[in-house]
Tab-separated table of C-alpha atoms in Angstrom:
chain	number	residue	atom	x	y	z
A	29	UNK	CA	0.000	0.000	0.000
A	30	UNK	CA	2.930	2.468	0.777
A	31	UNK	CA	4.032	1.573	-2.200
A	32	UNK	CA	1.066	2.135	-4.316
A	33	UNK	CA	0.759	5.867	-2.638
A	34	UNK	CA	4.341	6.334	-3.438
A	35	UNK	CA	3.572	5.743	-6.653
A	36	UNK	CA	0.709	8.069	-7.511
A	37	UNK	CA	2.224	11.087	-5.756
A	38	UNK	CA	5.443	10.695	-8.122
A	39	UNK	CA	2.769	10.491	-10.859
A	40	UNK	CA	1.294	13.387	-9.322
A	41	UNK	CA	4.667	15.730	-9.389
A	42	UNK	CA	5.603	14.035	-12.594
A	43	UNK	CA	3.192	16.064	-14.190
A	44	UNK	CA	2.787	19.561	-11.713
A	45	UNK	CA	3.851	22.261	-14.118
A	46	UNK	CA	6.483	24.859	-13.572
A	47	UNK	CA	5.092	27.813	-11.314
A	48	UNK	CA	8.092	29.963	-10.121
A	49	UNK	CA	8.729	32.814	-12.629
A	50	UNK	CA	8.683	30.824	-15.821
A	51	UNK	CA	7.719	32.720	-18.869
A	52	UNK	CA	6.745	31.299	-22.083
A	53	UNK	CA	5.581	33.606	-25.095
A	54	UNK	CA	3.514	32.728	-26.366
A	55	UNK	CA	2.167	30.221	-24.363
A	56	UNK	CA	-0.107	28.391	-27.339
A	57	UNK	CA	0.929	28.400	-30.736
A	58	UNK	CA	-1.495	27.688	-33.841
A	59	UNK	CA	-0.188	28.015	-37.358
A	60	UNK	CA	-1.960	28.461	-40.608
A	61	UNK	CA	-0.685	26.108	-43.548
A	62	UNK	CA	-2.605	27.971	-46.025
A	63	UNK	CA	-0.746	30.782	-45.654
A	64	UNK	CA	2.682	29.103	-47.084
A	65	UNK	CA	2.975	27.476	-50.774
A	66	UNK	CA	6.279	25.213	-49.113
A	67	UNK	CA	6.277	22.509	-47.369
A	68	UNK	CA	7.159	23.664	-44.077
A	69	UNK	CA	5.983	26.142	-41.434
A	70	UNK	CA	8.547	27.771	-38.795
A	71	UNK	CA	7.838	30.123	-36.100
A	72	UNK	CA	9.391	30.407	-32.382
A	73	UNK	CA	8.695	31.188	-29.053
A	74	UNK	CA	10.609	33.016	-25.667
A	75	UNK	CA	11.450	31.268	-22.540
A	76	UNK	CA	12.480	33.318	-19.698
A	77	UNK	CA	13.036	32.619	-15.701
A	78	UNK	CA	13.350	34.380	-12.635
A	79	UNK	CA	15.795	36.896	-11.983
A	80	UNK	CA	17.883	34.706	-9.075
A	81	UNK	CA	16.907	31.110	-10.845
A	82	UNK	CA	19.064	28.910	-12.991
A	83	UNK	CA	16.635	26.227	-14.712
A	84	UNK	CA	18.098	23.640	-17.456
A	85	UNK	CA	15.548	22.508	-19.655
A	86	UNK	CA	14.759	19.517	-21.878
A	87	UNK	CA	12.681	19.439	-24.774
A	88	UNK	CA	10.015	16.906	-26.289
A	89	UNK	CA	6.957	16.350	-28.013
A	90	UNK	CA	3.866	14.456	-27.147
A	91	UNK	CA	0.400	13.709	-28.590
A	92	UNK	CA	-2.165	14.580	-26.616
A	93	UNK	CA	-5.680	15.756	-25.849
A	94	UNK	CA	-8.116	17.645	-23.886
A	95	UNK	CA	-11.157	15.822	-22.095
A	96	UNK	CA	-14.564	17.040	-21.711
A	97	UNK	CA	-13.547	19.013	-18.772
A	98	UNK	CA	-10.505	20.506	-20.250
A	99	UNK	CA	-7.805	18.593	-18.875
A	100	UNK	CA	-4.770	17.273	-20.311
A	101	UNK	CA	-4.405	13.516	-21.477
A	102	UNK	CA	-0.975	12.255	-22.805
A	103	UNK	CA	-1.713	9.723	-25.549
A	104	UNK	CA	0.296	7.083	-27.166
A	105	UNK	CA	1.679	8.199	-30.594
A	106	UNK	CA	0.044	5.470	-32.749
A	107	UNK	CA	0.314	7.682	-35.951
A	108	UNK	CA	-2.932	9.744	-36.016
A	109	UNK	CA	-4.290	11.101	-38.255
A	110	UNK	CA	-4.565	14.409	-36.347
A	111	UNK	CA	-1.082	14.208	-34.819
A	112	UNK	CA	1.770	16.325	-35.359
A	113	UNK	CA	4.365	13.753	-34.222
A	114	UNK	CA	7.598	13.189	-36.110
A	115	UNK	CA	6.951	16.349	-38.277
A	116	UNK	CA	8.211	18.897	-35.701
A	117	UNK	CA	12.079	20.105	-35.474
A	118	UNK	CA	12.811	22.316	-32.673
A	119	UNK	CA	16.391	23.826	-31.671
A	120	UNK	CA	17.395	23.973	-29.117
A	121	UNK	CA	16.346	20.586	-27.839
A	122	UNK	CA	18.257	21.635	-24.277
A	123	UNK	CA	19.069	24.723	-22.474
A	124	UNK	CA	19.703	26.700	-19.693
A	125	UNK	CA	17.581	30.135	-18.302
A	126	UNK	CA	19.172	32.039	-16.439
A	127	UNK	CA	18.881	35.337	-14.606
A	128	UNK	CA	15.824	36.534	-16.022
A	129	UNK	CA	17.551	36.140	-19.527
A	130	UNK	CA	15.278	34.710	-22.432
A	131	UNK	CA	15.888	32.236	-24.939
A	132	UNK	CA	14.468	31.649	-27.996
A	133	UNK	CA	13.069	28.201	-29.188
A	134	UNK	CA	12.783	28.178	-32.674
A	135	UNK	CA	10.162	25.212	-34.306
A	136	UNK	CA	9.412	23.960	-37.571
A	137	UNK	CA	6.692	21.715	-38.720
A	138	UNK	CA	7.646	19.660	-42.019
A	139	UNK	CA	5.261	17.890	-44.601
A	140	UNK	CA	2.757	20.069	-44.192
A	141	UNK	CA	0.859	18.813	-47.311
A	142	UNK	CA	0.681	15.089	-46.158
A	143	UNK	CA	-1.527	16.608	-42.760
A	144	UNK	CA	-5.070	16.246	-42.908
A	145	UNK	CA	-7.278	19.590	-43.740
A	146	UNK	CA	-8.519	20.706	-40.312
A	147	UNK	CA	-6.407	20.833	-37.418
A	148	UNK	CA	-3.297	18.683	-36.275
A	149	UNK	CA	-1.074	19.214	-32.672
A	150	UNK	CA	1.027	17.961	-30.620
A	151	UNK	CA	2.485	19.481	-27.004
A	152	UNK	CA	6.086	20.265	-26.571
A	153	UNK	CA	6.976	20.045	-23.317
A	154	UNK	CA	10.206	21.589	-21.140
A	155	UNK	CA	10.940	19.827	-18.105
A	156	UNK	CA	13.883	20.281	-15.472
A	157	UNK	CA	16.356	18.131	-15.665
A	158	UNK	CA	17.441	18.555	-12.110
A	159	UNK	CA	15.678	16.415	-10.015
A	160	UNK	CA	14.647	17.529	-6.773
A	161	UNK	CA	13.783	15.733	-3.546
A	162	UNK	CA	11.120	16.096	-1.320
A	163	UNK	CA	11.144	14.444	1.934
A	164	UNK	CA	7.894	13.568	3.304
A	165	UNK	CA	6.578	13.977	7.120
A	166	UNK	CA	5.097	11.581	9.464
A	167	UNK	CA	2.433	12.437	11.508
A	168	UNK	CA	5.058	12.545	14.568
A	169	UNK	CA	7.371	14.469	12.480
A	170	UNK	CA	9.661	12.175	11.632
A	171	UNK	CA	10.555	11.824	8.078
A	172	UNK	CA	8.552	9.279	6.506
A	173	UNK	CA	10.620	8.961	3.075
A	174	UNK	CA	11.046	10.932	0.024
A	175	UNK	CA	10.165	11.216	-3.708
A	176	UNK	CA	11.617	12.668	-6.759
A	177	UNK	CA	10.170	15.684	-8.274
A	178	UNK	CA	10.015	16.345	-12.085
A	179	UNK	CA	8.454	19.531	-13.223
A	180	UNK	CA	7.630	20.028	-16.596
A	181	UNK	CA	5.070	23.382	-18.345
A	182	UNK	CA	3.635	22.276	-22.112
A	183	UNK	CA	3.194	24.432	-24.625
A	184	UNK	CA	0.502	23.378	-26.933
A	185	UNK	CA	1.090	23.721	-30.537
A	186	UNK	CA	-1.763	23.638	-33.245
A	187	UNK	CA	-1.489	23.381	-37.293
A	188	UNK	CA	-4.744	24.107	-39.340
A	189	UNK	CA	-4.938	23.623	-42.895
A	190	UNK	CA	-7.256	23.430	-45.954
A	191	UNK	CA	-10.852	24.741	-45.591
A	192	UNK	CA	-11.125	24.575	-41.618
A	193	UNK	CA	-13.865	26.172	-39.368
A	194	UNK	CA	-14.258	26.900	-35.963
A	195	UNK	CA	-17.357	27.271	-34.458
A	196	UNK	CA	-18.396	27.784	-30.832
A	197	UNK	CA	-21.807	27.722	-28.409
A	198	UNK	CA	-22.375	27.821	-25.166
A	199	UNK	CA	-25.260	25.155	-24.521
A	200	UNK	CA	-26.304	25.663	-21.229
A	201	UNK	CA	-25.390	28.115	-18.343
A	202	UNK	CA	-26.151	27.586	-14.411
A	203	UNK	CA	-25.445	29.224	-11.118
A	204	UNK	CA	-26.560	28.167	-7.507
A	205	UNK	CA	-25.266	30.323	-4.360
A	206	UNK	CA	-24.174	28.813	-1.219
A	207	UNK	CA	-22.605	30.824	1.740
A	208	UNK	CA	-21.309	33.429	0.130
A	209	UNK	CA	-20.150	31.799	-2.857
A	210	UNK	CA	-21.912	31.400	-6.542
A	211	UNK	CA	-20.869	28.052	-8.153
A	212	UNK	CA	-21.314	28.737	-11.897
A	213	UNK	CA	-21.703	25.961	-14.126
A	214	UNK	CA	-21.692	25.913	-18.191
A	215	UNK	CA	-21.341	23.888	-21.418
A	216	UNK	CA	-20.150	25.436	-24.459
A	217	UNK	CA	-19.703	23.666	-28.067
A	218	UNK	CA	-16.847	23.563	-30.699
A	219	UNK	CA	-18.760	22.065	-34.031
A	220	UNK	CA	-16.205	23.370	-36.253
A	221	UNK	CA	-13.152	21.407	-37.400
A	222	UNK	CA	-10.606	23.214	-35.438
A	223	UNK	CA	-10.178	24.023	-31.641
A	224	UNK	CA	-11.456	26.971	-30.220
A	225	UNK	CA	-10.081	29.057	-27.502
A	226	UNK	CA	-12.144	31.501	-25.927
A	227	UNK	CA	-11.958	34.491	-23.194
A	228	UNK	CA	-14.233	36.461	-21.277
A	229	UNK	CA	-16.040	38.185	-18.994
A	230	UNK	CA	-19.165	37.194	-16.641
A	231	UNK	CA	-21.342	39.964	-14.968
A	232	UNK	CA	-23.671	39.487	-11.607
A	233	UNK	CA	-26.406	42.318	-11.854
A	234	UNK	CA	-30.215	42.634	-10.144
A	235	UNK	CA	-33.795	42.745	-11.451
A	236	UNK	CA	-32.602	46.652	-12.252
A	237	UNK	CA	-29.660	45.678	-14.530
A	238	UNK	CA	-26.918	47.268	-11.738
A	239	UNK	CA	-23.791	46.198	-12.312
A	240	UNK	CA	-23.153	43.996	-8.934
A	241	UNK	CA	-20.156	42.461	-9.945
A	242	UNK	CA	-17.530	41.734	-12.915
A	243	UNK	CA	-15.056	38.687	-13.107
A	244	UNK	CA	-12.833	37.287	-15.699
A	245	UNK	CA	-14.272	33.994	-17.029
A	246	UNK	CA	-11.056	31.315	-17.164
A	247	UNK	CA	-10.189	30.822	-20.825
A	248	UNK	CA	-9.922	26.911	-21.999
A	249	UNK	CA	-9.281	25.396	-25.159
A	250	UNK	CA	-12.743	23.596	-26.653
A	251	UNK	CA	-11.083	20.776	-29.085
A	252	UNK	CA	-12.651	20.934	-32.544
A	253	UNK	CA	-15.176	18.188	-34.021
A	254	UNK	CA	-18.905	17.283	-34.397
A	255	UNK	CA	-20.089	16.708	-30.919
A	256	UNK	CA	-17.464	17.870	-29.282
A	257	UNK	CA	-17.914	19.999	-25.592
A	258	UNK	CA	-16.343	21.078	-22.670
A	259	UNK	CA	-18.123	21.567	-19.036
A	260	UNK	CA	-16.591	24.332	-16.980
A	261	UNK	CA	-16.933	25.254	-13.522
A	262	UNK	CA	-16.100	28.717	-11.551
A	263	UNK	CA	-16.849	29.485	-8.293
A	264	UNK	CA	-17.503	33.432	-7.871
A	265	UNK	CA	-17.366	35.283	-4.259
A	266	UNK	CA	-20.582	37.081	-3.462
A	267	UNK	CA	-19.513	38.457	-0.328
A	268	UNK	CA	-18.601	41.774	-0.887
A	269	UNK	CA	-21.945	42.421	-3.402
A	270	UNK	CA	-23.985	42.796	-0.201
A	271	UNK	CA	-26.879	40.496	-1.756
A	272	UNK	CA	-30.316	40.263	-0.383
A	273	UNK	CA	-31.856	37.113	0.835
A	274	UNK	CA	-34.624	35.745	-1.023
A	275	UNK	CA	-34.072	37.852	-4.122
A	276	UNK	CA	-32.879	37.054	-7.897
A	277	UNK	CA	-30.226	37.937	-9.463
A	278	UNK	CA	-28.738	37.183	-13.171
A	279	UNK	CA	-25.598	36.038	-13.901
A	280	UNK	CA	-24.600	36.665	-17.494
A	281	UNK	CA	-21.004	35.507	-19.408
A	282	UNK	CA	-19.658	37.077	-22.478
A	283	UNK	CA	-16.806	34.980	-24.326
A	284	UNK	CA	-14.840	35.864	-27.576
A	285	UNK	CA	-13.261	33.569	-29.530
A	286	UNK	CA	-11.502	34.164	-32.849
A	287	UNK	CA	-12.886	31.957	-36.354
A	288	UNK	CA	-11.191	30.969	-39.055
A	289	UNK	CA	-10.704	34.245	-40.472
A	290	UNK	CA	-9.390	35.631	-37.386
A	291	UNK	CA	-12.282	37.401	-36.681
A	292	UNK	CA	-13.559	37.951	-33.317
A	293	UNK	CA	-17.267	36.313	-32.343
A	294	UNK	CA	-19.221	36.776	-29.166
A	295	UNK	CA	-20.677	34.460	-27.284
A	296	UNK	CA	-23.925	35.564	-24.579
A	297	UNK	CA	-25.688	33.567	-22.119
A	298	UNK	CA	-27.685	34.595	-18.713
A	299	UNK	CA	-29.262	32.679	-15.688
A	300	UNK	CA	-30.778	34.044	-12.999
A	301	UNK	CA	-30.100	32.511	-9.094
A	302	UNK	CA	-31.657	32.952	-5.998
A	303	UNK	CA	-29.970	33.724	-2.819
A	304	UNK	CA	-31.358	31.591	0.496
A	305	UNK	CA	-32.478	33.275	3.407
A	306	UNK	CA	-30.711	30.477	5.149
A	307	UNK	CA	-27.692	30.993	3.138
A	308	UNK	CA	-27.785	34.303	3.886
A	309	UNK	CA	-27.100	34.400	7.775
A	310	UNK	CA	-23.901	32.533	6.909
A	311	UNK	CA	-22.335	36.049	4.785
């Protein structure tokens, strides 16, 4: 059994993703094949640290893809049809940031007219190649062992080509309040035949349209495909709105995403949610 929980937390910190001051820009990358009569696409991205950190990096690709609820899934490369595996050349494949001082990753994608017309990706992940060690506690404080620590940060890197489309909705929409806090629920589409990655906003206001509240809606990535949906979940403080109990209120979000064309489209979609007496002598 030790072993087995052993196990899963090195799974766990296998996968946690660089925090510190990493910067990588720009942190998603999605090219456009039409716009190049060869047979190869380059492009390139920055990679900085924090001013007093030294970080050596490592560099490889993956397939992967998102779940319904937006996570990340590492898949086997089996040669899909939608994967971007053993096209992509990337230099350097190691490196060291330093100081705060960037470096530049340059990429290129090859046989761009063997990929199928829609969207193809792959992730290209830098992990540390120091390993670290963390020494876990008993409950008597004692040290109960220790585990190695790999930290890695993707960057996920898209390739749409021929007559692609991407198309967004947002299906359904709910909010329910509880102490003090507004869990808000939705569903949004991606019909098209391309991901979709959308931003936003989402606005609280009563039966008089005042503005109660503004937050930023967390942006995902909605993979492309008939039937294909992602279900979201944000949890909203009400406490300093100074609600009333037994009342309505509407919550409404506003995404953009951008199409095909790069154009930007809005998204709209409003609830309304009741706050509890009950709930309300817990604020």
């Amino acid at each position: 059994m030790k072993k087995l929980c052993l196990l899963i937390l090195m799974l766990f910190f296998s996968l946690i993703e660089v925090k510190a001051a990493i910067k990588i820009a720009p942190s998603t990358i999605e090219l456009n094949a039409n716009t190049t009569k060869k047979d190869y696409i380059s492009t390139a991205f920055n990679v900085s640290g924090g001013i007093n950190e030294t970080i050596r990096f490592k560099l490889y690709p993956v397939f992967f893809k998102y779940d319904e609820k937006g996570r990340f899934i590492e898949l086997k490369d089996n040669g899909q049809k939608e994967s971007l595996m053993g096209k992509i050349k990337f230099y350097p494949m190691e490196f060291t940031c330093q100081n705060g001082q960037p470096q530049k990753v340059r990429l290129t994608i090859t046989g761009l007219k063997t990929l199928q017309n829609g969207e193809s990706r792959l992730m290209l992940f830098l992990e540390d190649v120091n390993t670290k060690e963390v020494l876990l506690s008993k409950l008597n404080g004692n040290i109960g062992g220790k585990i190695l620590v790999k930290t890695r940060v993707g960057v996920p890197i898209y390739v749409n080509k021929g007559n692609f489309t991407k198309k967004a909705q947002i299906l359904t929409l709910n909010a329910n309040e509880n102490n003090g806090i507004l869990n808000c629920t939705y569903k949004i589409s991606s019909n098209g035949t391309s991901k979709v990655r959308y931003n936003g906003w989402g606005y609280i206001t009563d039966n008089n349209n005042n503005l109660l509240k503004k937050f930023k809606v967390i942006s995902s990535n909605i993979p492309g495909g008939i039937g294909s949906y992602l279900e979201k979940e944000q949890k909203i403080d009400l406490k300093d709105c100074n609600l009333n109990n037994d009342k309505n209120y509407n919550l409404k979000l506003v995404l953009t995403y951008m199409d095909e064309n790069n154009k930007e489209k809005i998204l709209k979609k409003e609830t309304s949610f009741n706050i509890l007496k009950s709930n309300m002598n817990n604020i």
